[in-house]
């Protein structure tokens, strides 16, 4: 497997990185052998992203050493990392929307290949590793899951020795995740190493031979996940802060319908968008209803229709008895609805603006919170921001950072907390814990249940089956623009749901061919 | 060995303020080298171009007069550009405002009194706003690129003005010269205060302060910003993209129109075939030099006005071509863009072989 050398492929010693007073990485050391799948576990703010950025050359460490195949190296930028043979699949994709899959991949390669040749290579690699992809598709027509495949294929085309994967399964169905694991095991069998960043303990146990655990910037342990239980791993990762989700059976005896959707159809905006076909369902006060499905099957269209970013005809959507079909997003907020978008950066928040001003984004036009006449009341906005950050434990580097400065999980806690701050009657939330670590996920999920039990209706659009079974009272599957009837989540098996989701994917694959 | 630009983790606060001054210093330096290269004593060249125009009171008055329209238009364009709307047609809106504002003193010249001037200013603003709304409506209704339509409307405005002063609005006592009758005293922008400050300048300063407060302190101003930087978040906040396009075009067009009527009623006091040395286009540079900040625009406008005057002075005194003005304006823009790069980036030396 290896070429006879004893040195590990990558060895990291005493890596330290400080941002002002915050020590993001404090004396970190670990090793990755050839052909090994090595997990990196940790909460948000634990320093995983910083460590990975240092390995990939996007950040320079303040101290410590990186050895590659036994030789000390200075990874001064990502191009150097790629030349060494380190590839990375990011959690946030860096793809140009207006270009095709092939063009995007061509941009990342050091030499400009002929596009037709490259397209064939892409088709070959994607088939070889079980990542179906149409090389001619434009990125903006692809679902999140498909975009991830582009990133993986792009990485593989550079023939890396070490592949860093940042939360790769957060956008995949169980079947897709299984497929990915087959791919990863094949890569590892070829002698390639994988640094696998995840907060899903089950995956780490299933896939990885070593796990390095970070907490608050410090190395907690490097151990063999097979010798640990999920519980012991979780405790190492989050200290003693983890808590179990408390669920109770929804009490919806009075059947007060807070959201009623009656035959909503949406035409596709663009050629490749999925249209919504005759969607109908009711959600009552006190319950959490989940809409399962893989991204790209009408999830974002449904969210837009529910939020009022795209309006529909009258008599199609009722919120707490009010005909809201033709109402815009702020009018719907005024009658008690709140919305959390999937994309927290750029949709849920304005990246360049401070958190205080981002509070105003969804609040100012409804209740005059944080404004005085036409003017912004900065003091009041800052108070609201502090309240939200405190109740949702948003960790930030300064008093009022800009949205883009927060890590993914902390920003998610902020955008969820912002809507809770308004005590909504109806909450529609799209992918509530996408790319969020275990501690923050538990907090958000518990909050959703508590909100419902306090008398609100909660609609969760999610592709995370663990999440759905953890919090939902009823579940339906949205696939290719059509919604199945809701069933009680206690009477539905993972397999049934998985098949519905997987079936959608087969259909999708057939239509793309 | 080579140099590399690396993104900073946070913007360099010091450079945010220092960058324009460094850029001006670079411009002066390059200007001196440039003068030496064309055989002019560099010390004298720099003096004539950069110092002399601000060494006498009368020339400072001229500087302020040239800066006035640049401030008004540049401040309005900042709003437009911030929201990601590309109004390239301020020159046309300037002319439309001048025409609309001139209806009173040209057609209803018998009408005099203290109401005349305020009415002219209002009509100038309305004329520019209306003309700005044309590309805005074409964009919201048909998805036409505002860059093309607003630019094309400039030529329509210029030719329409040309026709008006040669045809319907020509002064009967002008012996055939293409110009309107001279405005009567009630229709002229006065000078005010102990220093005879042109009232138009005061209007421009007040307008830029109002826009500054608007952008920093009001919810609508916040929505203008996020429409540019995060359009989806703006939709999520309930901002109507259509209304935003109409709003920023109306404001920037209106301010350009106001600049137009102030220029006509303050300087020439009549309409002629050509009423602007390209203020509407120069203001695009002003808006960016001023960092799309209405207060920054004031300083940028003064700098650009200085290069106009310096160019004229150099032409007269040093016998150099008026192209010098354009070279120096180019260097200013180049230097400021180069300096601004270092606000978000730093240079790193990369040794060979890495």
PDB file of N, CA and C in Angstrom, chain A residues 135-203:
ATOM      1  N   UNK A 135     -22.070  16.445 -16.703  1.00  0.00           N
ATOM      2  CA  UNK A 135     -21.005  17.446 -16.833  1.00  0.00           C
ATOM      3  C   UNK A 135     -21.480  18.749 -17.468  1.00  0.00           C
ATOM      4  N   UNK A 136     -22.589  18.703 -18.219  1.00  0.00           N
ATOM      5  CA  UNK A 136     -23.047  19.891 -18.932  1.00  0.00           C
ATOM      6  C   UNK A 136     -24.074  20.704 -18.144  1.00  0.00           C
ATOM      7  N   UNK A 137     -24.481  20.208 -16.964  1.00  0.00           N
ATOM      8  CA  UNK A 137     -25.506  20.910 -16.192  1.00  0.00           C
ATOM      9  C   UNK A 137     -24.941  22.213 -15.639  1.00  0.00           C
ATOM     10  N   UNK A 138     -25.787  23.237 -15.556  1.00  0.00           N
ATOM     11  CA  UNK A 138     -25.359  24.483 -14.943  1.00  0.00           C
ATOM     12  C   UNK A 138     -25.542  24.371 -13.434  1.00  0.00           C
ATOM     13  N   UNK A 139     -24.590  24.950 -12.705  1.00  0.00           N
ATOM     14  CA  UNK A 139     -24.580  24.782 -11.248  1.00  0.00           C
ATOM     15  C   UNK A 139     -25.898  25.264 -10.629  1.00  0.00           C
ATOM     16  N   UNK A 140     -26.443  26.393 -11.111  1.00  0.00           N
ATOM     17  CA  UNK A 140     -27.619  26.932 -10.421  1.00  0.00           C
ATOM     18  C   UNK A 140     -28.840  26.036 -10.566  1.00  0.00           C
ATOM     19  N   UNK A 141     -28.758  25.080 -11.481  1.00  0.00           N
ATOM     20  CA  UNK A 141     -29.868  24.133 -11.606  1.00  0.00           C
ATOM     21  C   UNK A 141     -29.684  22.910 -10.720  1.00  0.00           C
ATOM     22  N   UNK A 142     -28.560  22.804 -10.033  1.00  0.00           N
ATOM     23  CA  UNK A 142     -28.282  21.604  -9.249  1.00  0.00           C
ATOM     24  C   UNK A 142     -28.739  21.781  -7.804  1.00  0.00           C
ATOM     25  N   UNK A 143     -29.115  20.664  -7.176  1.00  0.00           N
ATOM     26  CA  UNK A 143     -29.464  20.690  -5.763  1.00  0.00           C
ATOM     27  C   UNK A 143     -28.174  20.740  -4.946  1.00  0.00           C
ATOM     28  N   UNK A 144     -28.353  20.993  -3.651  1.00  0.00           N
ATOM     29  CA  UNK A 144     -27.183  21.056  -2.779  1.00  0.00           C
ATOM     30  C   UNK A 144     -26.392  19.751  -2.832  1.00  0.00           C
ATOM     31  N   UNK A 145     -27.126  18.633  -2.821  1.00  0.00           N
ATOM     32  CA  UNK A 145     -26.459  17.338  -2.856  1.00  0.00           C
ATOM     33  C   UNK A 145     -25.655  17.156  -4.132  1.00  0.00           C
ATOM     34  N   UNK A 146     -26.232  17.602  -5.240  1.00  0.00           N
ATOM     35  CA  UNK A 146     -25.516  17.462  -6.514  1.00  0.00           C
ATOM     36  C   UNK A 146     -24.285  18.367  -6.553  1.00  0.00           C
ATOM     37  N   UNK A 147     -24.421  19.548  -5.933  1.00  0.00           N
ATOM     38  CA  UNK A 147     -23.269  20.448  -5.916  1.00  0.00           C
ATOM     39  C   UNK A 147     -22.114  19.826  -5.137  1.00  0.00           C
ATOM     40  N   UNK A 148     -22.469  19.104  -4.083  1.00  0.00           N
ATOM     41  CA  UNK A 148     -21.411  18.464  -3.311  1.00  0.00           C
ATOM     42  C   UNK A 148     -20.660  17.453  -4.184  1.00  0.00           C
ATOM     43  N   UNK A 149     -21.434  16.736  -5.023  1.00  0.00           N
ATOM     44  CA  UNK A 149     -20.778  15.766  -5.904  1.00  0.00           C
ATOM     45  C   UNK A 149     -19.789  16.465  -6.815  1.00  0.00           C
ATOM     46  N   UNK A 150     -20.153  17.662  -7.303  1.00  0.00           N
ATOM     47  CA  UNK A 150     -19.225  18.411  -8.158  1.00  0.00           C
ATOM     48  C   UNK A 150     -17.932  18.670  -7.401  1.00  0.00           C
ATOM     49  N   UNK A 151     -18.064  19.080  -6.148  1.00  0.00           N
ATOM     50  CA  UNK A 151     -16.871  19.372  -5.345  1.00  0.00           C
ATOM     51  C   UNK A 151     -16.017  18.126  -5.153  1.00  0.00           C
ATOM     52  N   UNK A 152     -16.682  17.004  -4.912  1.00  0.00           N
ATOM     53  CA  UNK A 152     -15.922  15.777  -4.678  1.00  0.00           C
ATOM     54  C   UNK A 152     -15.197  15.361  -5.956  1.00  0.00           C
ATOM     55  N   UNK A 153     -15.920  15.401  -7.081  1.00  0.00           N
ATOM     56  CA  UNK A 153     -15.294  15.014  -8.348  1.00  0.00           C
ATOM     57  C   UNK A 153     -14.139  15.950  -8.675  1.00  0.00           C
ATOM     58  N   UNK A 154     -14.345  17.246  -8.437  1.00  0.00           N
ATOM     59  CA  UNK A 154     -13.288  18.211  -8.701  1.00  0.00           C
ATOM     60  C   UNK A 154     -12.035  17.861  -7.907  1.00  0.00           C
ATOM     61  N   UNK A 155     -12.271  17.487  -6.653  1.00  0.00           N
ATOM     62  CA  UNK A 155     -11.144  17.123  -5.788  1.00  0.00           C
ATOM     63  C   UNK A 155     -10.452  15.857  -6.310  1.00  0.00           C
ATOM     64  N   UNK A 156     -11.267  14.860  -6.710  1.00  0.00           N
ATOM     65  CA  UNK A 156     -10.689  13.580  -7.130  1.00  0.00           C
ATOM     66  C   UNK A 156      -9.873  13.712  -8.403  1.00  0.00           C
ATOM     67  N   UNK A 157     -10.273  14.640  -9.278  1.00  0.00           N
ATOM     68  CA  UNK A 157      -9.566  14.794 -10.542  1.00  0.00           C
ATOM     69  C   UNK A 157      -8.125  15.238 -10.332  1.00  0.00           C
ATOM     70  N   UNK A 158      -7.829  15.783  -9.157  1.00  0.00           N
ATOM     71  CA  UNK A 158      -6.464  16.236  -8.902  1.00  0.00           C
ATOM     72  C   UNK A 158      -5.636  15.142  -8.246  1.00  0.00           C
ATOM     73  N   UNK A 159      -6.187  13.953  -8.154  1.00  0.00           N
ATOM     74  CA  UNK A 159      -5.459  12.794  -7.679  1.00  0.00           C
ATOM     75  C   UNK A 159      -4.811  13.029  -6.308  1.00  0.00           C
ATOM     76  N   UNK A 160      -5.589  13.414  -5.313  1.00  0.00           N
ATOM     77  CA  UNK A 160      -4.999  13.751  -4.021  1.00  0.00           C
ATOM     78  C   UNK A 160      -4.615  12.519  -3.208  1.00  0.00           C
ATOM     79  N   UNK A 161      -3.604  12.684  -2.340  1.00  0.00           N
ATOM     80  CA  UNK A 161      -3.228  11.619  -1.401  1.00  0.00           C
ATOM     81  C   UNK A 161      -4.033  11.726  -0.116  1.00  0.00           C
ATOM     82  N   UNK A 162      -4.383  12.981   0.232  1.00  0.00           N
ATOM     83  CA  UNK A 162      -5.187  13.212   1.430  1.00  0.00           C
ATOM     84  C   UNK A 162      -6.401  14.043   1.030  1.00  0.00           C
ATOM     85  N   UNK A 163      -7.574  13.563   1.369  1.00  0.00           N
ATOM     86  CA  UNK A 163      -8.797  14.298   1.034  1.00  0.00           C
ATOM     87  C   UNK A 163      -9.439  14.751   2.336  1.00  0.00           C
ATOM     88  N   UNK A 164      -9.630  16.055   2.447  1.00  0.00           N
ATOM     89  CA  UNK A 164     -10.282  16.584   3.642  1.00  0.00           C
ATOM     90  C   UNK A 164     -11.757  16.780   3.312  1.00  0.00           C
ATOM     91  N   UNK A 165     -12.647  16.191   4.091  1.00  0.00           N
ATOM     92  CA  UNK A 165     -14.079  16.316   3.816  1.00  0.00           C
ATOM     93  C   UNK A 165     -14.764  16.954   5.014  1.00  0.00           C
ATOM     94  N   UNK A 166     -15.393  18.101   4.758  1.00  0.00           N
ATOM     95  CA  UNK A 166     -16.023  18.868   5.824  1.00  0.00           C
ATOM     96  C   UNK A 166     -17.517  18.547   5.863  1.00  0.00           C
ATOM     97  N   UNK A 167     -17.970  17.811   6.844  1.00  0.00           N
ATOM     98  CA  UNK A 167     -19.375  17.457   7.033  1.00  0.00           C
ATOM     99  C   UNK A 167     -20.021  16.965   5.735  1.00  0.00           C
ATOM    100  N   UNK A 168     -19.453  15.936   5.110  1.00  0.00           N
ATOM    101  CA  UNK A 168     -19.939  15.581   3.772  1.00  0.00           C
ATOM    102  C   UNK A 168     -21.348  15.001   3.752  1.00  0.00           C
ATOM    103  N   UNK A 169     -21.789  14.355   4.815  1.00  0.00           N
ATOM    104  CA  UNK A 169     -23.087  13.675   4.727  1.00  0.00           C
ATOM    105  C   UNK A 169     -24.241  14.549   5.180  1.00  0.00           C
ATOM    106  N   UNK A 170     -23.942  15.788   5.562  1.00  0.00           N
ATOM    107  CA  UNK A 170     -25.027  16.602   6.109  1.00  0.00           C
ATOM    108  C   UNK A 170     -26.104  16.879   5.065  1.00  0.00           C
ATOM    109  N   UNK A 171     -25.786  16.707   3.781  1.00  0.00           N
ATOM    110  CA  UNK A 171     -26.791  16.994   2.760  1.00  0.00           C
ATOM    111  C   UNK A 171     -27.307  15.720   2.089  1.00  0.00           C
ATOM    112  N   UNK A 172     -26.942  14.561   2.620  1.00  0.00           N
ATOM    113  CA  UNK A 172     -27.268  13.320   1.908  1.00  0.00           C
ATOM    114  C   UNK A 172     -28.341  12.497   2.631  1.00  0.00           C
ATOM    115  N   UNK A 173     -29.065  11.704   1.863  1.00  0.00           N
ATOM    116  CA  UNK A 173     -29.995  10.738   2.458  1.00  0.00           C
ATOM    117  C   UNK A 173     -29.175   9.554   2.980  1.00  0.00           C
ATOM    118  N   UNK A 174     -29.791   8.700   3.836  1.00  0.00           N
ATOM    119  CA  UNK A 174     -29.049   7.546   4.337  1.00  0.00           C
ATOM    120  C   UNK A 174     -28.490   6.699   3.199  1.00  0.00           C
ATOM    121  N   UNK A 175     -29.299   6.478   2.150  1.00  0.00           N
ATOM    122  CA  UNK A 175     -28.804   5.674   1.036  1.00  0.00           C
ATOM    123  C   UNK A 175     -27.629   6.351   0.363  1.00  0.00           C
ATOM    124  N   UNK A 176     -27.764   7.682   0.170  1.00  0.00           N
ATOM    125  CA  UNK A 176     -26.666   8.405  -0.471  1.00  0.00           C
ATOM    126  C   UNK A 176     -25.416   8.364   0.384  1.00  0.00           C
ATOM    127  N   UNK A 177     -25.617   8.486   1.710  1.00  0.00           N
ATOM    128  CA  UNK A 177     -24.473   8.431   2.614  1.00  0.00           C
ATOM    129  C   UNK A 177     -23.805   7.073   2.508  1.00  0.00           C
ATOM    130  N   UNK A 178     -24.622   6.009   2.424  1.00  0.00           N
ATOM    131  CA  UNK A 178     -24.033   4.681   2.266  1.00  0.00           C
ATOM    132  C   UNK A 178     -23.207   4.617   0.988  1.00  0.00           C
ATOM    133  N   UNK A 179     -23.753   5.182  -0.093  1.00  0.00           N
ATOM    134  CA  UNK A 179     -23.010   5.204  -1.352  1.00  0.00           C
ATOM    135  C   UNK A 179     -21.690   5.942  -1.177  1.00  0.00           C
ATOM    136  N   UNK A 180     -21.759   7.058  -0.454  1.00  0.00           N
ATOM    137  CA  UNK A 180     -20.553   7.850  -0.248  1.00  0.00           C
ATOM    138  C   UNK A 180     -19.514   7.032   0.523  1.00  0.00           C
ATOM    139  N   UNK A 181     -20.000   6.271   1.518  1.00  0.00           N
ATOM    140  CA  UNK A 181     -19.065   5.474   2.303  1.00  0.00           C
ATOM    141  C   UNK A 181     -18.372   4.432   1.426  1.00  0.00           C
ATOM    142  N   UNK A 182     -19.134   3.863   0.502  1.00  0.00           N
ATOM    143  CA  UNK A 182     -18.522   2.913  -0.428  1.00  0.00           C
ATOM    144  C   UNK A 182     -17.409   3.617  -1.201  1.00  0.00           C
ATOM    145  N   UNK A 183     -17.721   4.829  -1.678  1.00  0.00           N
ATOM    146  CA  UNK A 183     -16.720   5.616  -2.398  1.00  0.00           C
ATOM    147  C   UNK A 183     -15.493   5.856  -1.529  1.00  0.00           C
ATOM    148  N   UNK A 184     -15.739   6.267  -0.288  1.00  0.00           N
ATOM    149  CA  UNK A 184     -14.616   6.606   0.590  1.00  0.00           C
ATOM    150  C   UNK A 184     -13.765   5.372   0.900  1.00  0.00           C
ATOM    151  N   UNK A 185     -14.444   4.232   1.111  1.00  0.00           N
ATOM    152  CA  UNK A 185     -13.677   3.021   1.407  1.00  0.00           C
ATOM    153  C   UNK A 185     -12.844   2.617   0.191  1.00  0.00           C
ATOM    154  N   UNK A 186     -13.417   2.824  -1.009  1.00  0.00           N
ATOM    155  CA  UNK A 186     -12.663   2.497  -2.213  1.00  0.00           C
ATOM    156  C   UNK A 186     -11.414   3.380  -2.294  1.00  0.00           C
ATOM    157  N   UNK A 187     -11.592   4.665  -1.982  1.00  0.00           N
ATOM    158  CA  UNK A 187     -10.458   5.588  -2.019  1.00  0.00           C
ATOM    159  C   UNK A 187      -9.401   5.171  -1.009  1.00  0.00           C
ATOM    160  N   UNK A 188      -9.871   4.805   0.167  1.00  0.00           N
ATOM    161  CA  UNK A 188      -8.917   4.409   1.195  1.00  0.00           C
ATOM    162  C   UNK A 188      -8.225   3.110   0.815  1.00  0.00           C
ATOM    163  N   UNK A 189      -8.967   2.218   0.115  1.00  0.00           N
ATOM    164  CA  UNK A 189      -8.363   0.984  -0.363  1.00  0.00           C
ATOM    165  C   UNK A 189      -7.271   1.252  -1.390  1.00  0.00           C
ATOM    166  N   UNK A 190      -7.412   2.364  -2.130  1.00  0.00           N
ATOM    167  CA  UNK A 190      -6.387   2.737  -3.104  1.00  0.00           C
ATOM    168  C   UNK A 190      -5.167   3.342  -2.428  1.00  0.00           C
ATOM    169  N   UNK A 191      -5.208   3.481  -1.116  1.00  0.00           N
ATOM    170  CA  UNK A 191      -4.072   4.036  -0.403  1.00  0.00           C
ATOM    171  C   UNK A 191      -4.200   5.520  -0.111  1.00  0.00           C
ATOM    172  N   UNK A 192      -5.357   6.112  -0.480  1.00  0.00           N
ATOM    173  CA  UNK A 192      -5.542   7.526  -0.173  1.00  0.00           C
ATOM    174  C   UNK A 192      -6.042   7.666   1.263  1.00  0.00           C
ATOM    175  N   UNK A 193      -5.647   8.750   1.903  1.00  0.00           N
ATOM    176  CA  UNK A 193      -6.111   9.001   3.262  1.00  0.00           C
ATOM    177  C   UNK A 193      -7.242  10.017   3.233  1.00  0.00           C
ATOM    178  N   UNK A 194      -8.104   9.932   4.241  1.00  0.00           N
ATOM    179  CA  UNK A 194      -9.235  10.850   4.296  1.00  0.00           C
ATOM    180  C   UNK A 194      -9.321  11.436   5.696  1.00  0.00           C
ATOM    181  N   UNK A 195      -9.387  12.763   5.759  1.00  0.00           N
ATOM    182  CA  UNK A 195      -9.662  13.418   7.039  1.00  0.00           C
ATOM    183  C   UNK A 195     -11.140  13.786   7.023  1.00  0.00           C
ATOM    184  N   UNK A 196     -11.891  13.151   7.908  1.00  0.00           N
ATOM    185  CA  UNK A 196     -13.346  13.179   7.810  1.00  0.00           C
ATOM    186  C   UNK A 196     -13.912  13.994   8.967  1.00  0.00           C
ATOM    187  N   UNK A 197     -14.441  15.163   8.639  1.00  0.00           N
ATOM    188  CA  UNK A 197     -14.972  16.031   9.689  1.00  0.00           C
ATOM    189  C   UNK A 197     -16.464  15.803   9.798  1.00  0.00           C
ATOM    190  N   UNK A 198     -16.937  15.445  10.964  1.00  0.00           N
ATOM    191  CA  UNK A 198     -18.357  15.164  11.109  1.00  0.00           C
ATOM    192  C   UNK A 198     -18.735  15.298  12.566  1.00  0.00           C
ATOM    193  N   UNK A 199     -20.014  15.471  12.803  1.00  0.00           N
ATOM    194  CA  UNK A 199     -20.469  15.415  14.187  1.00  0.00           C
ATOM    195  C   UNK A 199     -21.381  14.203  14.375  1.00  0.00           C
ATOM    196  N   UNK A 200     -21.525  13.374  13.326  1.00  0.00           N
ATOM    197  CA  UNK A 200     -22.394  12.209  13.426  1.00  0.00           C
ATOM    198  C   UNK A 200     -21.584  11.032  13.936  1.00  0.00           C
ATOM    199  N   UNK A 201     -21.816  10.712  15.174  1.00  0.00           N
ATOM    200  CA  UNK A 201     -20.973   9.730  15.841  1.00  0.00           C
ATOM    201  C   UNK A 201     -21.113   8.366  15.196  1.00  0.00           C
ATOM    202  N   UNK A 202     -22.322   8.042  14.752  1.00  0.00           N
ATOM    203  CA  UNK A 202     -22.538   6.735  14.163  1.00  0.00           C
ATOM    204  C   UNK A 202     -21.670   6.553  12.920  1.00  0.00           C
ATOM    205  N   UNK A 203     -21.595   7.614  12.125  1.00  0.00           N
ATOM    206  CA  UNK A 203     -20.758   7.544  10.916  1.00  0.00           C
ATOM    207  C   UNK A 203     -19.295   7.380  11.273  1.00  0.00           C
TER     208      UNK A 203
END
